[in-house]
Short mmCIF file of C-alpha atoms in Angstrom, two decimals:
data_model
loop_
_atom_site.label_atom_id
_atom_site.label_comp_id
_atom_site.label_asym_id
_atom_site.label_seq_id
_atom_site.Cartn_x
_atom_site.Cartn_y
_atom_site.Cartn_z
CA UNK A 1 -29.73 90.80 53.84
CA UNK A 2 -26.15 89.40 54.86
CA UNK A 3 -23.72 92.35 53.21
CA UNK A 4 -21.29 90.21 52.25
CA UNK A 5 -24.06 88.46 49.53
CA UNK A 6 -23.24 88.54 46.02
CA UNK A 7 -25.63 91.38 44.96
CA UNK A 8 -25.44 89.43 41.45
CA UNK A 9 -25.17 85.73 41.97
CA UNK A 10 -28.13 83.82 41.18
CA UNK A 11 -30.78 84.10 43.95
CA UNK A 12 -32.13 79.70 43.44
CA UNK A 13 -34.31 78.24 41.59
CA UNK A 14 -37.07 80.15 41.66
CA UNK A 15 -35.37 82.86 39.96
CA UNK A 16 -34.01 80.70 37.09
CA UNK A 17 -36.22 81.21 34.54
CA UNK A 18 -36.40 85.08 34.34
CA UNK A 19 -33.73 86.61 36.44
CA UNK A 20 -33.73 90.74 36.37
CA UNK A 21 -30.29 91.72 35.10
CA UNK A 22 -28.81 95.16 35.05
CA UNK A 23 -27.63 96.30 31.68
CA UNK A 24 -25.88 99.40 30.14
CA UNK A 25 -28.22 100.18 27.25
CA UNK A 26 -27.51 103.69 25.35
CA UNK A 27 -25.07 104.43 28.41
CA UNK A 28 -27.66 103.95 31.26
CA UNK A 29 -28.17 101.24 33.58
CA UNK A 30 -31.68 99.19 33.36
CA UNK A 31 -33.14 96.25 34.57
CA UNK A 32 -33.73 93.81 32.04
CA UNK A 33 -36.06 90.86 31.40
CA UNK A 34 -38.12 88.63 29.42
CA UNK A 35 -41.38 89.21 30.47
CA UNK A 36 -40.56 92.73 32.60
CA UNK A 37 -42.01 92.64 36.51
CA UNK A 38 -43.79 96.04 38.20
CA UNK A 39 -40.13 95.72 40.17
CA UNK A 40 -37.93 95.86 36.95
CA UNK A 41 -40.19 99.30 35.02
CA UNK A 42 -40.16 100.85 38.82
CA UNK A 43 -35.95 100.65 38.89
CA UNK A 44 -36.07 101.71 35.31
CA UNK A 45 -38.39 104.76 35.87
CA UNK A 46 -36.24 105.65 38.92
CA UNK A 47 -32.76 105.53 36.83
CA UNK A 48 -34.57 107.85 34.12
CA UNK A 49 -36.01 110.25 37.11
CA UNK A 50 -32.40 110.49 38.39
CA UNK A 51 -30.50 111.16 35.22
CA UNK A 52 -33.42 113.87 34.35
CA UNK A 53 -32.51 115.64 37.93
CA UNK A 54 -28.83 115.44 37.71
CA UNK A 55 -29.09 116.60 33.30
CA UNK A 56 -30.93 119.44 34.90
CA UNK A 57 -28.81 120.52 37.57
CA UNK A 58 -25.80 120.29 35.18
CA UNK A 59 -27.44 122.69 32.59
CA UNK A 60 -28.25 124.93 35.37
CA UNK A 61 -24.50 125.02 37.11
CA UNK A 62 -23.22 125.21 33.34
CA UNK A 63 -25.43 128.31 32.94
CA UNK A 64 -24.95 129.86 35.71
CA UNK A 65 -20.63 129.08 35.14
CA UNK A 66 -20.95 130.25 31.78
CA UNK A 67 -22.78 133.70 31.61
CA UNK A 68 -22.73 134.97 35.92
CA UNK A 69 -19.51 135.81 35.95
CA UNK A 70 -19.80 138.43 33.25
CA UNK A 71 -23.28 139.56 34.18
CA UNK A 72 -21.82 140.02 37.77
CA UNK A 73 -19.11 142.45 36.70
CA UNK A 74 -21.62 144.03 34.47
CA UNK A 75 -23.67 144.59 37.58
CA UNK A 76 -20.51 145.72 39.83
CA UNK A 77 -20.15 148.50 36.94
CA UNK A 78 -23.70 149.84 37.11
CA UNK A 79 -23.24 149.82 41.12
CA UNK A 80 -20.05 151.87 40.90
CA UNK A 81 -21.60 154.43 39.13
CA UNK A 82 -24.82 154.16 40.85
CA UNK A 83 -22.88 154.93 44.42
CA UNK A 84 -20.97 157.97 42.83
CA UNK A 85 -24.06 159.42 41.13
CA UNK A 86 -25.45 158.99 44.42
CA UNK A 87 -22.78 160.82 46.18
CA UNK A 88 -22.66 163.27 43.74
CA UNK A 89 -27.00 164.21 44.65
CA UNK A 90 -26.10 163.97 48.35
CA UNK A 91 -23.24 166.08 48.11
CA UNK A 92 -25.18 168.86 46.48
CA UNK A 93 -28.31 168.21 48.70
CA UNK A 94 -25.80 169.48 51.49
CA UNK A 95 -24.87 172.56 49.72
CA UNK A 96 -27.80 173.77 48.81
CA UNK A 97 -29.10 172.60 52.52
CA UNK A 98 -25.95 174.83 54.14
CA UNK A 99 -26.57 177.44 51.35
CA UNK A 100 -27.28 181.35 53.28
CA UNK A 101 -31.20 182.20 52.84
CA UNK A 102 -32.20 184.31 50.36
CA UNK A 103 -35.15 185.25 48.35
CA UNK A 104 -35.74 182.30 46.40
CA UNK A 105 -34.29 179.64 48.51
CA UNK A 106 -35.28 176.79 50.01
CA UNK A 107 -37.87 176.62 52.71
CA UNK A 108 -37.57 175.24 55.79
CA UNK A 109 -39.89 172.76 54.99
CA UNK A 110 -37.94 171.94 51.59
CA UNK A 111 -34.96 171.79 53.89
CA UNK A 112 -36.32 169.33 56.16
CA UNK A 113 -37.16 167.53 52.93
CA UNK A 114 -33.54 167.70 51.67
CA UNK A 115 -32.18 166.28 54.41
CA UNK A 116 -34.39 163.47 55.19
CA UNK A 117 -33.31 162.79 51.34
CA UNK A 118 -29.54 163.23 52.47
CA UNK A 119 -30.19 160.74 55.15
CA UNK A 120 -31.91 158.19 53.35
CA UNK A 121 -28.54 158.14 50.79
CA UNK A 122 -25.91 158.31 53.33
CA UNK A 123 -27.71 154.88 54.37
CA UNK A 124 -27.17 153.62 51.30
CA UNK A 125 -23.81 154.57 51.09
CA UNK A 126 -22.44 152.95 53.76
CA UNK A 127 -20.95 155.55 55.56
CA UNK A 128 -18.67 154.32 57.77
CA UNK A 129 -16.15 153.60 54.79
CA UNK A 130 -16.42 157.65 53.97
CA UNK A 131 -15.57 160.35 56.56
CA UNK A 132 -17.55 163.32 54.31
CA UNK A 133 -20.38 161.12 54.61
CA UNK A 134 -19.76 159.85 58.51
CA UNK A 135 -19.68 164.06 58.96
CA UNK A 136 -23.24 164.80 57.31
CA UNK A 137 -25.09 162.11 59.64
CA UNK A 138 -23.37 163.48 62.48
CA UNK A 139 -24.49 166.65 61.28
CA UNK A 140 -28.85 166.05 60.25
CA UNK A 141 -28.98 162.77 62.50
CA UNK A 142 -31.00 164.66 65.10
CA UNK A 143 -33.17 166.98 62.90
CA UNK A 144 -34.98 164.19 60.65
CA UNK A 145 -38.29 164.53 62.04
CA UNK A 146 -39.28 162.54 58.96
CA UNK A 147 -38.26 159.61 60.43
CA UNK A 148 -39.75 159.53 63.34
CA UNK A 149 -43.34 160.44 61.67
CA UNK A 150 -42.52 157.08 59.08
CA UNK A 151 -41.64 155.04 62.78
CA UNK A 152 -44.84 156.01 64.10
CA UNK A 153 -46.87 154.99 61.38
CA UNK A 154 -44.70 151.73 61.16
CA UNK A 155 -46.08 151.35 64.79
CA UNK A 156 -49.88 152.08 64.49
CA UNK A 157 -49.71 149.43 61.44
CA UNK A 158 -48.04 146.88 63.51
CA UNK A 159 -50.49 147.09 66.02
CA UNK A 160 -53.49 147.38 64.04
CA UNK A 161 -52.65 144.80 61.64
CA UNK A 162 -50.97 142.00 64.02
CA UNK A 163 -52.67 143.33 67.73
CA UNK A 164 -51.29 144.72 70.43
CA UNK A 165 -49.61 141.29 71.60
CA UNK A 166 -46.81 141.01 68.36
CA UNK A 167 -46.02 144.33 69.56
CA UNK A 168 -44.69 143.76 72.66
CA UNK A 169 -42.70 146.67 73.32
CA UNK A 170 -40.60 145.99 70.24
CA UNK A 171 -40.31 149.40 67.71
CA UNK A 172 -40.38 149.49 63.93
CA UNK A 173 -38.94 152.02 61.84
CA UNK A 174 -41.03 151.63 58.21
CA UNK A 175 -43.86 149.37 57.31
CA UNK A 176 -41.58 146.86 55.25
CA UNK A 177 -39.82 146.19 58.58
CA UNK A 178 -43.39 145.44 60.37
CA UNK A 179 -44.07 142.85 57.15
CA UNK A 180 -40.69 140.75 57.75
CA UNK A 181 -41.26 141.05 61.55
CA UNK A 182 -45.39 139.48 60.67
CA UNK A 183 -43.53 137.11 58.36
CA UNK A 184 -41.26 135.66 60.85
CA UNK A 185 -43.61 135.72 63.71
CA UNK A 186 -45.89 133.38 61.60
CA UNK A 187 -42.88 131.10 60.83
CA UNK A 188 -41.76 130.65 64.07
CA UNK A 189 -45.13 130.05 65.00
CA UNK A 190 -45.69 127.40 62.61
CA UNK A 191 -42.67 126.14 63.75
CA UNK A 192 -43.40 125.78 67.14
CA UNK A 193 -47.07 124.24 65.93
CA UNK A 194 -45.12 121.39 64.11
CA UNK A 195 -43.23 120.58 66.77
CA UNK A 196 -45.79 119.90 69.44
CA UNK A 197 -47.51 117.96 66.88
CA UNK A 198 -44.43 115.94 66.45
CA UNK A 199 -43.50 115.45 70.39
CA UNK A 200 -47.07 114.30 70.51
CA UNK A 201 -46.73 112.06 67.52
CA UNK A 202 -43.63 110.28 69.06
CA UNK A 203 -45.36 110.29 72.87
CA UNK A 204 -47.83 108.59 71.23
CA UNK A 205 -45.90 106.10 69.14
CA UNK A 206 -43.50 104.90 72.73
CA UNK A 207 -46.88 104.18 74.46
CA UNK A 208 -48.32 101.74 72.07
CA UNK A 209 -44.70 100.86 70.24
CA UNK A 210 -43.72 100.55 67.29
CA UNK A 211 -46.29 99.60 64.64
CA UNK A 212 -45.59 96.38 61.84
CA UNK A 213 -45.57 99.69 59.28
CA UNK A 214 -42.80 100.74 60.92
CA UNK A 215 -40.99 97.96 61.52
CA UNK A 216 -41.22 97.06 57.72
CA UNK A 217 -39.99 101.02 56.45
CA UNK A 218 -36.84 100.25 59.04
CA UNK A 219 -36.49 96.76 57.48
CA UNK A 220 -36.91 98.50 53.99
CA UNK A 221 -34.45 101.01 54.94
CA UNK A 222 -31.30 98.69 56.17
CA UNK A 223 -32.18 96.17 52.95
CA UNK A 224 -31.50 99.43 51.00
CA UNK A 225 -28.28 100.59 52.46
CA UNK A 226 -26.79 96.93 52.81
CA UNK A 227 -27.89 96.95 49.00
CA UNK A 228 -25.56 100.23 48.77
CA UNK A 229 -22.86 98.76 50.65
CA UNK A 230 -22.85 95.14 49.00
CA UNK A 231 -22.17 97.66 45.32
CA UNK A 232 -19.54 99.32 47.13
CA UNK A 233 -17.48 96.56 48.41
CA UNK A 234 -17.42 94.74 45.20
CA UNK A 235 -16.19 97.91 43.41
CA UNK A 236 -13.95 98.69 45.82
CA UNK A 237 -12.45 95.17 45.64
CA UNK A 238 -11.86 95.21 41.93
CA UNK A 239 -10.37 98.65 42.21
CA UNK A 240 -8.20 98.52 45.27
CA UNK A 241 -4.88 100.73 43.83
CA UNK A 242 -2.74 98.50 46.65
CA UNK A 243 -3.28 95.45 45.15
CA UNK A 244 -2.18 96.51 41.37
CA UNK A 245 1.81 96.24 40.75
CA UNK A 246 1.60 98.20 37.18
CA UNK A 247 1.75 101.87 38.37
CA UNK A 248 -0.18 103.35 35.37
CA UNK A 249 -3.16 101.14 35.83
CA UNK A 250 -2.96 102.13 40.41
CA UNK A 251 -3.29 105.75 39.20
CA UNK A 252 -6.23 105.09 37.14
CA UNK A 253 -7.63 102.86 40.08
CA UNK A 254 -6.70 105.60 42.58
CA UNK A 255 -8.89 107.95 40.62
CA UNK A 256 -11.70 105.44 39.62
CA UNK A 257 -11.98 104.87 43.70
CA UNK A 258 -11.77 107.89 44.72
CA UNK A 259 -15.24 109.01 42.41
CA UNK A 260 -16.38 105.50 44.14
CA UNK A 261 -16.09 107.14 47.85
CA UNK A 262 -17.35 110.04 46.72
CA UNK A 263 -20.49 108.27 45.08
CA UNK A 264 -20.60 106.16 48.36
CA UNK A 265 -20.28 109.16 50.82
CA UNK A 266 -24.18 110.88 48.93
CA UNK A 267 -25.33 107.17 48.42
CA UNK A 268 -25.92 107.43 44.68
CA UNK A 269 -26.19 104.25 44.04
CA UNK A 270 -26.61 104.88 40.34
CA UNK A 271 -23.24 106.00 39.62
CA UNK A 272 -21.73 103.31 41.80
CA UNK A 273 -23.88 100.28 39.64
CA UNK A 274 -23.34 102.57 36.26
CA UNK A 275 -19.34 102.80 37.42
CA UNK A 276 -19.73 98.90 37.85
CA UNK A 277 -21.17 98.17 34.61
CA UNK A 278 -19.23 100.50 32.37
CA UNK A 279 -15.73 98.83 34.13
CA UNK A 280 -17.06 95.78 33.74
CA UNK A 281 -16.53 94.07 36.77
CA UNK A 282 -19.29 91.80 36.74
CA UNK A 283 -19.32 88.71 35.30
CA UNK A 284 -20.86 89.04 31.62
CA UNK A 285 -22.94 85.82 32.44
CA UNK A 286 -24.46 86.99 35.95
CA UNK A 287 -24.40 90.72 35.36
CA UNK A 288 -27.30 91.50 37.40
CA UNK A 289 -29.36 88.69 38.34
CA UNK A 290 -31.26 89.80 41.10
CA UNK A 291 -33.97 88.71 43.38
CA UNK A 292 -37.31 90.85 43.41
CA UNK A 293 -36.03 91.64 47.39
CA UNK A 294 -33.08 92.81 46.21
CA UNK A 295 -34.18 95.37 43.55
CA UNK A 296 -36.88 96.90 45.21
CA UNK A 297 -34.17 97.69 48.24
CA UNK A 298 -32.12 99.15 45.24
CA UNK A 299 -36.02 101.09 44.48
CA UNK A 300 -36.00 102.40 47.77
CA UNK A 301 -32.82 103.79 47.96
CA UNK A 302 -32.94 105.24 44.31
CA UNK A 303 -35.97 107.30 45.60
CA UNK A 304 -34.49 108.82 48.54
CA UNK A 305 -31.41 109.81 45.57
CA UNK A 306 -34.04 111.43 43.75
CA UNK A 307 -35.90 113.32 46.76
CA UNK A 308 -32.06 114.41 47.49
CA UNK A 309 -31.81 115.26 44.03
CA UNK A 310 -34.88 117.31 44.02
CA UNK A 311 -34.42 119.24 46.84
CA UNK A 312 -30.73 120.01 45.78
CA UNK A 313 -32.21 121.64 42.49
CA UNK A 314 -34.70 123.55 44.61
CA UNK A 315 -32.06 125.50 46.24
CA UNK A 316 -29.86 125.98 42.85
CA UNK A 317 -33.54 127.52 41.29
CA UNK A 318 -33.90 129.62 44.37
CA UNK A 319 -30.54 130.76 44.24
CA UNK A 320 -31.12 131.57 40.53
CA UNK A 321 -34.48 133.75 41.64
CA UNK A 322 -32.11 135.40 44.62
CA UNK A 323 -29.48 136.34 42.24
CA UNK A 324 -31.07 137.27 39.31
CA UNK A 325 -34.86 136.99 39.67
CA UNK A 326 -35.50 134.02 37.61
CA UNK A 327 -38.41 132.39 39.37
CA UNK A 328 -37.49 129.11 40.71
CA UNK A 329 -41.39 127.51 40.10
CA UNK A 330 -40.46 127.57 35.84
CA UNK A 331 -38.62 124.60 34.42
CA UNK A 332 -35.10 126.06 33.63
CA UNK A 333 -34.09 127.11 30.30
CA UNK A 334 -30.56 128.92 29.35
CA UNK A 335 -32.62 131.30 27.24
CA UNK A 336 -35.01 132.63 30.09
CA UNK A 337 -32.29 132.90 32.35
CA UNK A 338 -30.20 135.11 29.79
CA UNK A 339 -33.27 137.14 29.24
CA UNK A 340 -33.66 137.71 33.14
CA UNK A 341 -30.29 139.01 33.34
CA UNK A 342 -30.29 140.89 30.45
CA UNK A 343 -33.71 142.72 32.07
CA UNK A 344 -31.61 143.19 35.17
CA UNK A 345 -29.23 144.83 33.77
CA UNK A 346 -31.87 146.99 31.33
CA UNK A 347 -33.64 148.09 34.60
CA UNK A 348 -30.63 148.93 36.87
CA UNK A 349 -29.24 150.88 34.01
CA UNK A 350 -32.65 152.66 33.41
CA UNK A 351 -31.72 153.83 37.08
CA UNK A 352 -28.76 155.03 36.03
CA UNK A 353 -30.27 157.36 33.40
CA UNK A 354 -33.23 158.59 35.94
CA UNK A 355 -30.51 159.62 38.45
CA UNK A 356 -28.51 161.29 35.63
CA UNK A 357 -31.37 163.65 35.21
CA UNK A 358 -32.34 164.04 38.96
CA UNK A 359 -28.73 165.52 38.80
CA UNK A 360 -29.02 167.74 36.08
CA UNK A 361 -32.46 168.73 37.46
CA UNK A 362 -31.62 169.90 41.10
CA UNK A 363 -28.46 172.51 39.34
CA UNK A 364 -30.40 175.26 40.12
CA UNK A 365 -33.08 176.53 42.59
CA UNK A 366 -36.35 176.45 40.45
CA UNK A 367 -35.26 172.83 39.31
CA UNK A 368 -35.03 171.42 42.76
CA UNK A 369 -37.45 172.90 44.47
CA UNK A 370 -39.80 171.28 41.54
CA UNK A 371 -37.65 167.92 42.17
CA UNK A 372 -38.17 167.95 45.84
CA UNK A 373 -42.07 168.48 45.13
CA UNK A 374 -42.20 165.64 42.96
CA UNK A 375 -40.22 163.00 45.44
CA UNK A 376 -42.50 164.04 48.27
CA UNK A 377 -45.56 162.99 45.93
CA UNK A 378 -43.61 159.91 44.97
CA UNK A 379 -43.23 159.13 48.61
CA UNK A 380 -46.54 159.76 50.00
CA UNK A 381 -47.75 157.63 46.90
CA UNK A 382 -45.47 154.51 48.07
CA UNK A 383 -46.51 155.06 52.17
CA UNK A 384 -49.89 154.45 51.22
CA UNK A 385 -49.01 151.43 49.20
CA UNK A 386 -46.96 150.29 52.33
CA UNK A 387 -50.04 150.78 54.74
CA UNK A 388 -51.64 147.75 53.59
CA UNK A 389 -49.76 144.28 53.45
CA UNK A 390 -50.31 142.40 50.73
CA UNK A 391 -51.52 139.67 52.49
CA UNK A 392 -50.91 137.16 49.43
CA UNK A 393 -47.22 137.69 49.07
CA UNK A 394 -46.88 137.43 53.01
CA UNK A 395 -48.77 133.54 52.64
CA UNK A 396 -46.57 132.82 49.39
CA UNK A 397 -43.38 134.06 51.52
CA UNK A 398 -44.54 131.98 54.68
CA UNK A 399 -45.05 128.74 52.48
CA UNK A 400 -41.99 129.41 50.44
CA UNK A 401 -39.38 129.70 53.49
CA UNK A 402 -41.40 126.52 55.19
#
């Protein structure tokens, strides 16, 4: 296809009797005909496809614009006084950790406990921003035996679970970090599958050359983007600011072409024909008479818009399940996604309340002694539940991240 063709001049004769046209019809673009070809519904389908995608990307990003900013500062406020409550309960671990024996005092057992506690919050405290805290890891760093039993156990799972070999020397320090480690090792081993398939796949396709499939997707492929650029030009000759003397009407033009570059730039071709047909710079009499060449190398390069499209919404829904758990596989709707953050919120501030009564709990001796009993049944209970991968989440993690 030459790309300095008329994309709508008539194509001959043959063509005469029942030319496709595009039309704006309810404020989209379409093909129109008499007696409508397989061509003309598939350009029409394609148009609809692509103004579903982009309606519901915009209702996401308006969403998102409209209620994350106030959700986030809700969140910020349940952090804040999530970090001081949790200063607060490693503060007083301390004390009562530094606190002289006496008769009904802590163990040294329920010490060892307390600290491996006062560890495990100074990590999530980031202490390097707080000297008091920077002091009481300098102070228990070497005594948590605790964590050395958990490391060991992280170990022995690693080695039982993925052999000997995805070991390797390398050390784990909890059974979550053994699950990301089997996680990644299977990725990168995928990976590395895919790729020999594909260097074999292309030493395979120089030997014998190209095949007439592939010459025809190439061919398919430049009739598509000389399509794009044959669109552009003409828009970009009617709208040239330069060559307009009334300066209202260059500013309008300078604006109107620079949505045009932009449109050009992510090859949407369906806001540079809809920007075409709305301005009317087509003649009313040959507004779209195309040959069936021509519109299925439109078809073409509407469906790699829409497999852009598509994979551009994936990553907004994933980011919406990242952020604020709503799970990217259910078709979006404002209402689900207020109800996920509103749930977020419920269950970080049900946090808040548990560690308001940890606190009150652990005022006196009796009362921490019992909460120290209960968190090493609590942790025991969760060890055991981290001893055995669930092997389905691992696969659905694998295939998600693919």
């Amino acid at each position: 296809m030459n790309s300095t063709d008329d994309l709508f001049a008539d194509q001959g004769p043959e063509y005469a009797n029942k030319p496709d046209r595009l039309e704006m019809v309810a404020g989209k673009v379409v093909a129109t005909l008499n007696q409508p070809s397989a061509t003309q519904k598939r350009f029409n389908a394609l148009m609809e496809r692509i103004d579903t995608e982009q309606t519901w990307a915009d209702a996401l990003r308006h969403s998102v614009s409209t209620h994350g900013l106030a959700h986030r500062q809700a969140l910020h406020e349940i952090q804040s006084a999530s970090h001081k409550l949790c200063r607060q309960m490693t503060m007083l671990l301390d004390q009562r950790i530094q606190a002289p024996g006496k008769p009904n005092g802590l163990t040294p057992k329920q010490k060892q406990q307390a600290t491996h506690l006062v560890l495990g919050l100074c990590d999530q405290l980031n202490p390097t921003d707080d000297p008091e805290l920077e002091a009481l890891l300098a102070r228990y760093g070497q005594t948590d035996d605790e964590g050395m039993d958990l490391r060991d156990q992280a170990q022995e799972l690693a080695e039982s679970v993925m052999g000997a070999d995805f070991v390797g020397g390398r050390e784990f320090n909890s059974p979550e970090e053994v699950i990301r480690a089997a996680i990644e090792h299977e990725q990168k081993k995928a990976k590395a599958q895919a790729e020999k398939r594909e260097a074999k796949r292309a030493a395979r396709k120089a030997k014998k050359g190209q095949s007439g499939a592939e010459v025809a997707a190439e061919q398919k492929q430049s009739d598509a983007h000389s399509a794009l650029r044959t669109v552009y030009r003409q828009l970009a000759s009617a709208l040239h600011p330069d060559r307009e003397p009334d300066e209202d009407v260059r500013k309008r033009k300078t604006a109107l072409m620079s949505e045009v570059n932009a449109a050009y730039e992510r090859k949407d071709l369906s806001t540079l024909l809809r920007m075409q047909l709305q301005a009317e710079y087509v003649n009313a009499n040959k507004a779209g008479a195309l040959s069936d060449a021509k519109l299925k190398a439109m078809c073409h390069l509407l469906t790699e818009q829409i497999k852009a499209l598509e994979s551009d919404n994936l990553q907004l829904r994933r980011g919406l399940e990242f952020e604020f758990g709503y799970p990217a596989y259910l078709r979006f709707k404002e209402s689900d996604l207020l109800a996920c953050m509103l749930e977020q919120r419920d269950h970080l501030q049900n946090d808040l309340v548990q560690m308001r009564a940890d606190l009150e709990a652990v005022q006196d001796d009796k009362g921490l002694k019992a909460w120290l009993k209960e968190q090493a049944r609590s942790n025991k209970a969760a060890l055991r539940a981290s001893q055995v991968p669930n092997f389905d989440e691992m696969l659905f993690a694998m295939m998600r991240r693919r």
